[in-house]
Coordinates of C-alpha atoms (C1' of nucleotides) in Angstrom, one line a residue:
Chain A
X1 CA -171.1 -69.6 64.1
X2 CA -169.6 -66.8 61.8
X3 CA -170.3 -68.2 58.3
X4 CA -172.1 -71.5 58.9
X5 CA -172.3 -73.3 56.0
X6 CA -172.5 -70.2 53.5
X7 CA -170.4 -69.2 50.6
X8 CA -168.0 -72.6 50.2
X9 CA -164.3 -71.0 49.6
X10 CA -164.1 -70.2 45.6
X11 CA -161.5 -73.4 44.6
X12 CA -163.8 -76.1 46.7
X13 CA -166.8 -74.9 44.4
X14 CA -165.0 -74.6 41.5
X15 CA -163.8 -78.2 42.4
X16 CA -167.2 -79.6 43.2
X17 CA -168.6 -78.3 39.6
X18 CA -165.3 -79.9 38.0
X19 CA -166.1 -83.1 39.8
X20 CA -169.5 -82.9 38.6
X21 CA -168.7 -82.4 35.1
X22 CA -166.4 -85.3 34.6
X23 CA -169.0 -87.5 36.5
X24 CA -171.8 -86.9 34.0
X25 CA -169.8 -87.8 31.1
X26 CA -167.8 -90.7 32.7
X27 CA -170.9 -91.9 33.6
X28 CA -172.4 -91.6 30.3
X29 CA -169.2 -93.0 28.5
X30 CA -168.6 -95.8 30.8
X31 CA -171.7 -96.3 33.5
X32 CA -172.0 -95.5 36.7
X33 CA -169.5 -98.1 37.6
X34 CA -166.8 -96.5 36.1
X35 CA -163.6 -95.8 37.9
X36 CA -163.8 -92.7 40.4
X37 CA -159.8 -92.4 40.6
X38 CA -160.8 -91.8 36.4
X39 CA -163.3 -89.2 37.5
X40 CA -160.7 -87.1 39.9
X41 CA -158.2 -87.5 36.9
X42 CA -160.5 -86.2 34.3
X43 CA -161.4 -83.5 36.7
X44 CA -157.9 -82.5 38.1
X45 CA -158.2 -83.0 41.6
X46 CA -156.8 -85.7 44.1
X47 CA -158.3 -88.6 44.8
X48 CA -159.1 -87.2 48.3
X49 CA -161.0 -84.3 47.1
X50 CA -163.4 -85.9 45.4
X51 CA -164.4 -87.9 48.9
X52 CA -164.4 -84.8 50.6
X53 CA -167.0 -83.5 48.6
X54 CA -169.0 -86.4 47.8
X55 CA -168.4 -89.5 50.3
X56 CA -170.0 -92.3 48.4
X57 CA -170.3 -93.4 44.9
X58 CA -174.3 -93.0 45.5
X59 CA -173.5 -89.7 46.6
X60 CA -172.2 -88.2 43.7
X61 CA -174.8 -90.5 41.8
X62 CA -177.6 -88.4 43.1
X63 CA -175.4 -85.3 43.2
X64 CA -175.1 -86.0 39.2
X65 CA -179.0 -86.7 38.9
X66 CA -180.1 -83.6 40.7
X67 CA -181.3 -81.1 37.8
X68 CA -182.4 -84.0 36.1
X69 CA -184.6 -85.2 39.0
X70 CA -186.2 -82.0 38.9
X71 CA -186.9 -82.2 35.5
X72 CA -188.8 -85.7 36.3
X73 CA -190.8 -84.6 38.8
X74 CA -192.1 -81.4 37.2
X75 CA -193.2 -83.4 34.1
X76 CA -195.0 -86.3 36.7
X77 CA -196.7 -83.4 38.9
X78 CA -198.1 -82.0 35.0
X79 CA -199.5 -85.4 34.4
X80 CA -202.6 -84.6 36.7
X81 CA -203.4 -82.0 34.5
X82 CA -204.1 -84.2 31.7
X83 CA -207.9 -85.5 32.0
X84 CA -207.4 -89.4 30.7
X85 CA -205.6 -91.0 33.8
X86 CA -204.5 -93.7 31.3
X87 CA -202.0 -92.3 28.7
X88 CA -200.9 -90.5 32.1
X89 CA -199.8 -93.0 33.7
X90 CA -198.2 -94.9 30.7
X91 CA -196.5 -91.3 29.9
X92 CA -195.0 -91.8 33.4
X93 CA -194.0 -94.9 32.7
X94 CA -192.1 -93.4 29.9
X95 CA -190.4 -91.2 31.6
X96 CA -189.2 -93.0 34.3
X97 CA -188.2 -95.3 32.1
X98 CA -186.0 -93.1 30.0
X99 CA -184.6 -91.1 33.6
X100 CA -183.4 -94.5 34.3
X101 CA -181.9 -95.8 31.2
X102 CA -179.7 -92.5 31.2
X103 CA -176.4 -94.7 32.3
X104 CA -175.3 -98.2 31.8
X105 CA -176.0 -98.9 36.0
X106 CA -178.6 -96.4 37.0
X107 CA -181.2 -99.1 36.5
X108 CA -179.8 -101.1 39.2
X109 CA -178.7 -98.6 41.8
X110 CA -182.3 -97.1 41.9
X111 CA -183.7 -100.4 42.5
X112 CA -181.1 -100.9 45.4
X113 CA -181.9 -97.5 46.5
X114 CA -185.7 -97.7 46.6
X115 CA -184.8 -100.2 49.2
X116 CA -182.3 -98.8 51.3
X117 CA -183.4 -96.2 53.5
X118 CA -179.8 -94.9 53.6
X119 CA -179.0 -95.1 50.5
X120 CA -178.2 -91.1 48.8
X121 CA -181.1 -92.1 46.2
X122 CA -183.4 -93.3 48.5
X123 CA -185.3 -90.1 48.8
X124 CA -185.5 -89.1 44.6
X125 CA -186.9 -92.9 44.3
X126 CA -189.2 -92.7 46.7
X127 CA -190.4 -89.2 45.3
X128 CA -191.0 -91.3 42.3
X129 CA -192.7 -93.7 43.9
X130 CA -195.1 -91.5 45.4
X131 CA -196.3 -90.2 42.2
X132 CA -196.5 -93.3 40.6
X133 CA -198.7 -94.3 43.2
X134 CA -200.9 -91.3 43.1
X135 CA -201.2 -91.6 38.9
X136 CA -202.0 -95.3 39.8
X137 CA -205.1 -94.4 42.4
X138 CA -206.3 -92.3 39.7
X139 CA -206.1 -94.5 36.6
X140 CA -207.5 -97.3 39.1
X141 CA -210.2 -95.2 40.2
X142 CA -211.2 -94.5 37.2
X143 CA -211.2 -97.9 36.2
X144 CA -208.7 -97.6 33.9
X145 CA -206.7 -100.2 35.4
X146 CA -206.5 -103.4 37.0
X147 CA -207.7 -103.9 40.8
X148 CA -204.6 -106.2 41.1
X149 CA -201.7 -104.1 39.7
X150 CA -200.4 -102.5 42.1
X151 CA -197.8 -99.4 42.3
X152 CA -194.9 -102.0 43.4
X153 CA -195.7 -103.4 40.0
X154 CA -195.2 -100.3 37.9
X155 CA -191.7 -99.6 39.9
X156 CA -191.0 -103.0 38.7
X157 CA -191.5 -102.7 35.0
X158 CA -190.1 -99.1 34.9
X159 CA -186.6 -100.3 36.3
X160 CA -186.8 -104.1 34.3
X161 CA -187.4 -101.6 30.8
X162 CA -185.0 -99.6 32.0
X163 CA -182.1 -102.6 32.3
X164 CA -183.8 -103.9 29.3
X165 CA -182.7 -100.5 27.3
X166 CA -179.3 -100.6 29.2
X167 CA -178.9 -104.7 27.8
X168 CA -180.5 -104.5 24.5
X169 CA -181.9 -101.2 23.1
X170 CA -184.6 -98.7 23.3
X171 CA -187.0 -100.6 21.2
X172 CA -186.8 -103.7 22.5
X173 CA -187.7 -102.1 26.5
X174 CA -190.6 -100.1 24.7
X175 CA -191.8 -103.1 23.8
X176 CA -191.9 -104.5 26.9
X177 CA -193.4 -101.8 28.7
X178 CA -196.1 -102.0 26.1
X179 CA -196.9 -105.4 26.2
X180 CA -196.9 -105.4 29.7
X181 CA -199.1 -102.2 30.0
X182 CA -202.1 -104.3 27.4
X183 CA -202.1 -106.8 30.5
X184 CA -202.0 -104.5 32.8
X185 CA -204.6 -102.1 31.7
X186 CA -208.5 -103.0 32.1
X187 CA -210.4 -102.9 28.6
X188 CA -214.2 -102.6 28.1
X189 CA -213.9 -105.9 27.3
X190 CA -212.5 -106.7 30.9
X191 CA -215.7 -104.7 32.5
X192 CA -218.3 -106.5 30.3
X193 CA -216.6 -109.8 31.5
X194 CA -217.3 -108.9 35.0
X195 CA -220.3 -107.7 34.4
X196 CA -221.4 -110.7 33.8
X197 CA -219.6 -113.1 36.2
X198 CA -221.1 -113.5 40.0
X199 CA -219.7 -111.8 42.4
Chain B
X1 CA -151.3 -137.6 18.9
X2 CA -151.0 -140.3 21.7
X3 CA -152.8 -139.7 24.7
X4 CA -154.8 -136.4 22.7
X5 CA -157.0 -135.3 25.3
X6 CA -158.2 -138.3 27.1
X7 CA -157.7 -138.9 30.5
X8 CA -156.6 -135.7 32.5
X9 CA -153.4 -136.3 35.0
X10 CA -155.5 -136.8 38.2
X11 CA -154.4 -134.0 40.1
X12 CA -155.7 -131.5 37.3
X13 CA -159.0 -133.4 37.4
X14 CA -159.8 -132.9 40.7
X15 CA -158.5 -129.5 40.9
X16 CA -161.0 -128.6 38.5
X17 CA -163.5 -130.5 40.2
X18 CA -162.4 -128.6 43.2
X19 CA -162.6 -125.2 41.6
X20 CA -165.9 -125.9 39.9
X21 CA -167.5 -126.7 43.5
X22 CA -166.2 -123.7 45.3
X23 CA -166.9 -121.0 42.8
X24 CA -170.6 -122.9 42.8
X25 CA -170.7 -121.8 46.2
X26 CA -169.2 -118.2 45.8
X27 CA -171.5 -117.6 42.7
X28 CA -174.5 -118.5 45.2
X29 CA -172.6 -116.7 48.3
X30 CA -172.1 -113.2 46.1
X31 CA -173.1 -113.6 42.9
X32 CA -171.4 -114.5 39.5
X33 CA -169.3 -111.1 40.3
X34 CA -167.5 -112.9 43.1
X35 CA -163.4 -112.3 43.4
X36 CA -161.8 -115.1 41.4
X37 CA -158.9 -114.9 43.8
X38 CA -161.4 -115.9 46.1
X39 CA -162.6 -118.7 44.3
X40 CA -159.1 -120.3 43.9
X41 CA -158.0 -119.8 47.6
X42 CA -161.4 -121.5 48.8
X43 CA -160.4 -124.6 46.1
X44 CA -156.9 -124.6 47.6
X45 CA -155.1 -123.7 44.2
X46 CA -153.3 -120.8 43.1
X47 CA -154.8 -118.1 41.0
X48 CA -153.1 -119.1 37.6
X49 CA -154.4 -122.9 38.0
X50 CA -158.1 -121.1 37.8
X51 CA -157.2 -119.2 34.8
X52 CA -155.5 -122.7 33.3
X53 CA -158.5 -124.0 33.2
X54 CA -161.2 -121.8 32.9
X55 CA -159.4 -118.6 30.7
X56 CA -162.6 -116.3 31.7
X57 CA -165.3 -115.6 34.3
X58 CA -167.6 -116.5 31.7
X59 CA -165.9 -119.9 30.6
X60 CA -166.2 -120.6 34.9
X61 CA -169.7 -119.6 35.2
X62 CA -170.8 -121.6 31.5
X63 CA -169.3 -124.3 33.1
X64 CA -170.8 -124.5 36.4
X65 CA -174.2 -124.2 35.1
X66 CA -173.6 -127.0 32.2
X67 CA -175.6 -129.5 34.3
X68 CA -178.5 -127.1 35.2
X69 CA -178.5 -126.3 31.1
X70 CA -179.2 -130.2 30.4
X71 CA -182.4 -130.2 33.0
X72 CA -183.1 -127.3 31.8
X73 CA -183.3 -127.8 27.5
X74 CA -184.6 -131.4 28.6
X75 CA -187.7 -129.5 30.4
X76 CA -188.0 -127.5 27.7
X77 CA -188.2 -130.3 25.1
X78 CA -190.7 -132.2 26.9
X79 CA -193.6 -128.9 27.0
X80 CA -193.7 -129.9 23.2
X81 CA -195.5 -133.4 24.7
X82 CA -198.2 -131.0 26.4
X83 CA -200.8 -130.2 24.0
X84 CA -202.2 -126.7 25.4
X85 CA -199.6 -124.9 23.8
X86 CA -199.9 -121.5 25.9
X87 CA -199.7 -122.9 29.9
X88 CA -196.5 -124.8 27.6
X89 CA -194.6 -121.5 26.6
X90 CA -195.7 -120.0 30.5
X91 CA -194.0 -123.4 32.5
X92 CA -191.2 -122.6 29.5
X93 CA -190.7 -118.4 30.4
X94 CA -191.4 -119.7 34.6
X95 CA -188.5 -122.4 33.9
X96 CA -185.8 -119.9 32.3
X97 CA -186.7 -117.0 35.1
X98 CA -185.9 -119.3 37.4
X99 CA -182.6 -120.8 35.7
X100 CA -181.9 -117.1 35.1
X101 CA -182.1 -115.7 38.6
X102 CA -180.1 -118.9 40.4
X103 CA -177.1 -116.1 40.6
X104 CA -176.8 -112.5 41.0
X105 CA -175.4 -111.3 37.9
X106 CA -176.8 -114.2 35.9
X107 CA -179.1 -112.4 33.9
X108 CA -177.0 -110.0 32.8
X109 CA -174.7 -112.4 31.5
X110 CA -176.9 -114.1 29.9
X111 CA -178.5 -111.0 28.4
X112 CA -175.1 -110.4 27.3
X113 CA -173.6 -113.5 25.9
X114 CA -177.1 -113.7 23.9
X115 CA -175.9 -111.1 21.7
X116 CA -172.0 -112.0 21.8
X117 CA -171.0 -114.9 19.6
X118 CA -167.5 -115.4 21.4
X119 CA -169.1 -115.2 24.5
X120 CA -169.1 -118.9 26.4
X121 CA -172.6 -118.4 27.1
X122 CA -173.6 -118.0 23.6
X123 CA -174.3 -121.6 22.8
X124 CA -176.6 -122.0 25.5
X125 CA -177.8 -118.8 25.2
X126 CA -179.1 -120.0 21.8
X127 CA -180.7 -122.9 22.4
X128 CA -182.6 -121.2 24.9
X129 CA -184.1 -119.0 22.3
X130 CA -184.1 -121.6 20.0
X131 CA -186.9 -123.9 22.1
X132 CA -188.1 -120.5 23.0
X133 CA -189.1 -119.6 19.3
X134 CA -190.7 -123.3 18.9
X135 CA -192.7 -122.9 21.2
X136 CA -194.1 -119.6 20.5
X137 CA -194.4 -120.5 16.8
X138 CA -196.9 -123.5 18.1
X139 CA -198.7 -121.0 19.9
X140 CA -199.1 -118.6 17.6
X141 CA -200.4 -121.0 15.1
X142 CA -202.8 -122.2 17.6
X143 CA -204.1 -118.6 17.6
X144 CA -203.0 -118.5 21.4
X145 CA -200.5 -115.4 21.2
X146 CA -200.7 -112.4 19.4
X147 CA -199.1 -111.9 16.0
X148 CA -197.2 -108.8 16.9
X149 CA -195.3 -111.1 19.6
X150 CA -191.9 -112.3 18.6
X151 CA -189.1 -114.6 20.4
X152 CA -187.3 -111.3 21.0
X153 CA -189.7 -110.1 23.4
X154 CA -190.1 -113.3 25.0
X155 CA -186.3 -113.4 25.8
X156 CA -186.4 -109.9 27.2
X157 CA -189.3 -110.8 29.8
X158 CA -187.6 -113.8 30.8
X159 CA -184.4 -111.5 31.4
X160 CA -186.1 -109.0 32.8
X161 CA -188.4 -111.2 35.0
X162 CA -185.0 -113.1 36.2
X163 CA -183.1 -109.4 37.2
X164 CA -186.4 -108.3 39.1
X165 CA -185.8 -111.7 41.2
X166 CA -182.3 -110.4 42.1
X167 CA -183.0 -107.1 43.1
X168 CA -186.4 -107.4 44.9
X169 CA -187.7 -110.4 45.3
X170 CA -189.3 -113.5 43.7
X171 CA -192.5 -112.9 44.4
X172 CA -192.2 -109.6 42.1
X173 CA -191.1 -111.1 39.5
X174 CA -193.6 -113.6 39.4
X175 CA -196.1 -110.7 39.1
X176 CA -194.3 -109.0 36.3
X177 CA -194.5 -112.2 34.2
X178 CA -198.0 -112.7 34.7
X179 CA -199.3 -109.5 33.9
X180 CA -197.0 -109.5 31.2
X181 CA -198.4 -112.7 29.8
X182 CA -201.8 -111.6 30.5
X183 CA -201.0 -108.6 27.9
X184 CA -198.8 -111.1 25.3
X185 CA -201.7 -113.8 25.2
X186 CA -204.7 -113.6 23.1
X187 CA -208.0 -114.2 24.5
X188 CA -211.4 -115.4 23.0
X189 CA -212.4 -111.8 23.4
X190 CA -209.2 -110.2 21.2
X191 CA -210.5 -112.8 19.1
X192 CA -213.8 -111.9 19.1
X193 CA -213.1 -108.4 18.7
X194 CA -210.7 -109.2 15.1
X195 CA -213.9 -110.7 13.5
X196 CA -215.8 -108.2 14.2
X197 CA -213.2 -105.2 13.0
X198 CA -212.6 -105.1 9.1
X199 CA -209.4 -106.3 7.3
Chain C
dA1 C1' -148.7 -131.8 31.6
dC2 C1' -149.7 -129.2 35.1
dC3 C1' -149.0 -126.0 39.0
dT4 C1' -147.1 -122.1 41.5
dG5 C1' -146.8 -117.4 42.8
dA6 C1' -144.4 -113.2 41.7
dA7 C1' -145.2 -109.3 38.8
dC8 C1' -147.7 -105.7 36.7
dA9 C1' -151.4 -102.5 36.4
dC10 C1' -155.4 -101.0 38.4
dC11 C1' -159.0 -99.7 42.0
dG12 C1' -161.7 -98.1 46.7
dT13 C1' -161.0 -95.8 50.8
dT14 C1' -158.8 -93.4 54.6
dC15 C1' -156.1 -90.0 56.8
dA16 C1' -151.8 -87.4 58.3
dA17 C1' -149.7 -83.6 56.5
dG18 C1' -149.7 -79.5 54.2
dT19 C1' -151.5 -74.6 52.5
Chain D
dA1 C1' -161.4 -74.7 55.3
dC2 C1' -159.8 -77.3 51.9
dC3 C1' -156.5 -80.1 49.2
dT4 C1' -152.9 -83.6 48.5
dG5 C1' -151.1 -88.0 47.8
dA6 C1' -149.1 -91.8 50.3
dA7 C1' -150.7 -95.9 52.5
dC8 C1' -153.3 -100.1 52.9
dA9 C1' -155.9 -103.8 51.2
dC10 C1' -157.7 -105.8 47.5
dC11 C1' -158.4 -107.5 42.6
dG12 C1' -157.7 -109.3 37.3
dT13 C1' -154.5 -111.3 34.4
dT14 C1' -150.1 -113.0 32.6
dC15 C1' -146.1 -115.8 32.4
dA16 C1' -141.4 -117.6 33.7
dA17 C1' -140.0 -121.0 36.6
dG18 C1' -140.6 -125.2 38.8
dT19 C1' -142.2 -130.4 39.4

DNA sequence: ACCTGAACACCGTTCAAGT
DNA sequence: ACCTGAACACCGTTCAAGT
């Protein structure tokens, strides 16, 4: 018990930000798919290393996403400042939405790793999903939005969007999520009609 | 020019029957991702008899799904015999999410070989937006969509709806497409609203 | 005309051996 | 305490040699 887990020796953290680095922009140049014997290379460290520091390619996934993450969940926890639940929630949307179109892959591993309790991402997806679901109980209280949409829905059409940027392009996921969000957004129009139906 | 290309020597036939069978199965067991070396071992053949006679993964996959392509573009014809044109184009996106989402990795194929001319998947790729943009264009001329809706976005839904089934659940993606829907179709009251608003 | 399987290049992952 | 790289198991793809 003399150091613990303090002060890593000065080539292992020099190695670890190396190995981040190279991630980001293999990741960027060739999804998060790409080769991680490519990522060691690019880096200049053995294979080995880069398991020592990061045991699984979800591992250095969320090790990669980290600042970014922050970023993400700063802007969400601002949302509830703004008054109109609404345009808060679709801003989220946004967001989310452009987080997870950041790599050709990301998309796909959040989606696995909102499921997987083990999984590295598990915990940043869940984060998101709690503030979804919070921006969604007030829009919804508010009666901003649908009784029937629920927040499993929203994860849903952030990560399609997302796959839809990865596949197609930008506009064409925009277009979605917008769409999607006329349906999924109650109208006066929507109130008046109840109004006026039995209960 | 005798024989030209009549009559395969039997052995090749049924190899390829054999090979078309077992990657079936693989493509169900793990997806359209599945090892080719795999695929050949189950059929019995070795790995260059695959490549022989199908030269890619997506030549394999465009042929195991020709026959599910024919039920599907016959489905698709006969909504034209249904005269509500808007539950037509829903059974239509509900047929395609479903032909989409038969295989892990299916969508993204598809999403792929829709924009890929050399792509073995482009013909039918095609001819699914093809009946897709028929049947919107009778919809929209029946006042039943909105204008700003276009084939395009259709297609990205049905994509989108189809990679949601993979990675959560069917259920999910049924949701997705109907509050999509309910956002892409026009009701009286949008109609209602238009006459009202000026030019 | 078709099939075989070795050959090549590449990858994920582990772990004994080094410093 | 950390790094190295060989080792193992696997894969995609091609092509000379067989029948």
């Amino acid at each position: 018990m003399s150091s613990d887990r303090r002060r890593p020796r000065a080539d292992a953290r020099r190695n670890r930000e190396r190995l981040l680095t190279e991630a980001e922009a293999a990741f960027r140049e060739q999804g998060t798919g790409t080769s991680l014997e490519a990522v060691a290379r690019r880096a200049g460290v053995a294979i080995g290393t880069l398991y020592a520091h990061f045991p699984s390619r979800d591992a250095l996934v969320a090790a990669v996403l980290r600042e970014r993450n922050g970023a993400l969940f700063e802007h969400g926890e601002a949302l509830f400042a703004q008054p109109e639940p609404a345009p808060a929630l679709a801003a989220w949307v946004a967001a989310v939405v452009e987080h997870a179109a950041a790599y050709q892959g990301l998309a796909g591993m959040l989606a696995a790793g909102a499921g997987d309790e083990r999984s590295e991402l598990h915990a940043s997806c869940a984060r998101m999903n709690d503030i979804g679901d919070r921006l969604i109980g007030r829009a919804r209280a508010a009666g901003a939005l649908r009784q029937d949409a629920t927040s499993a829905d929203i994860f849903a059409l952030m990560n399609a969007a997302a796959w839809i940027a990865e596949q197609t392009s930008r506009e064409q996921a925009d277009r979605l999520v917008r769409l999607t969000l006329r349906g999924l957004f109650r109208t006066p129009k929507d109130e008046a009609d109840e109004a006026l139906r039995p209960a």
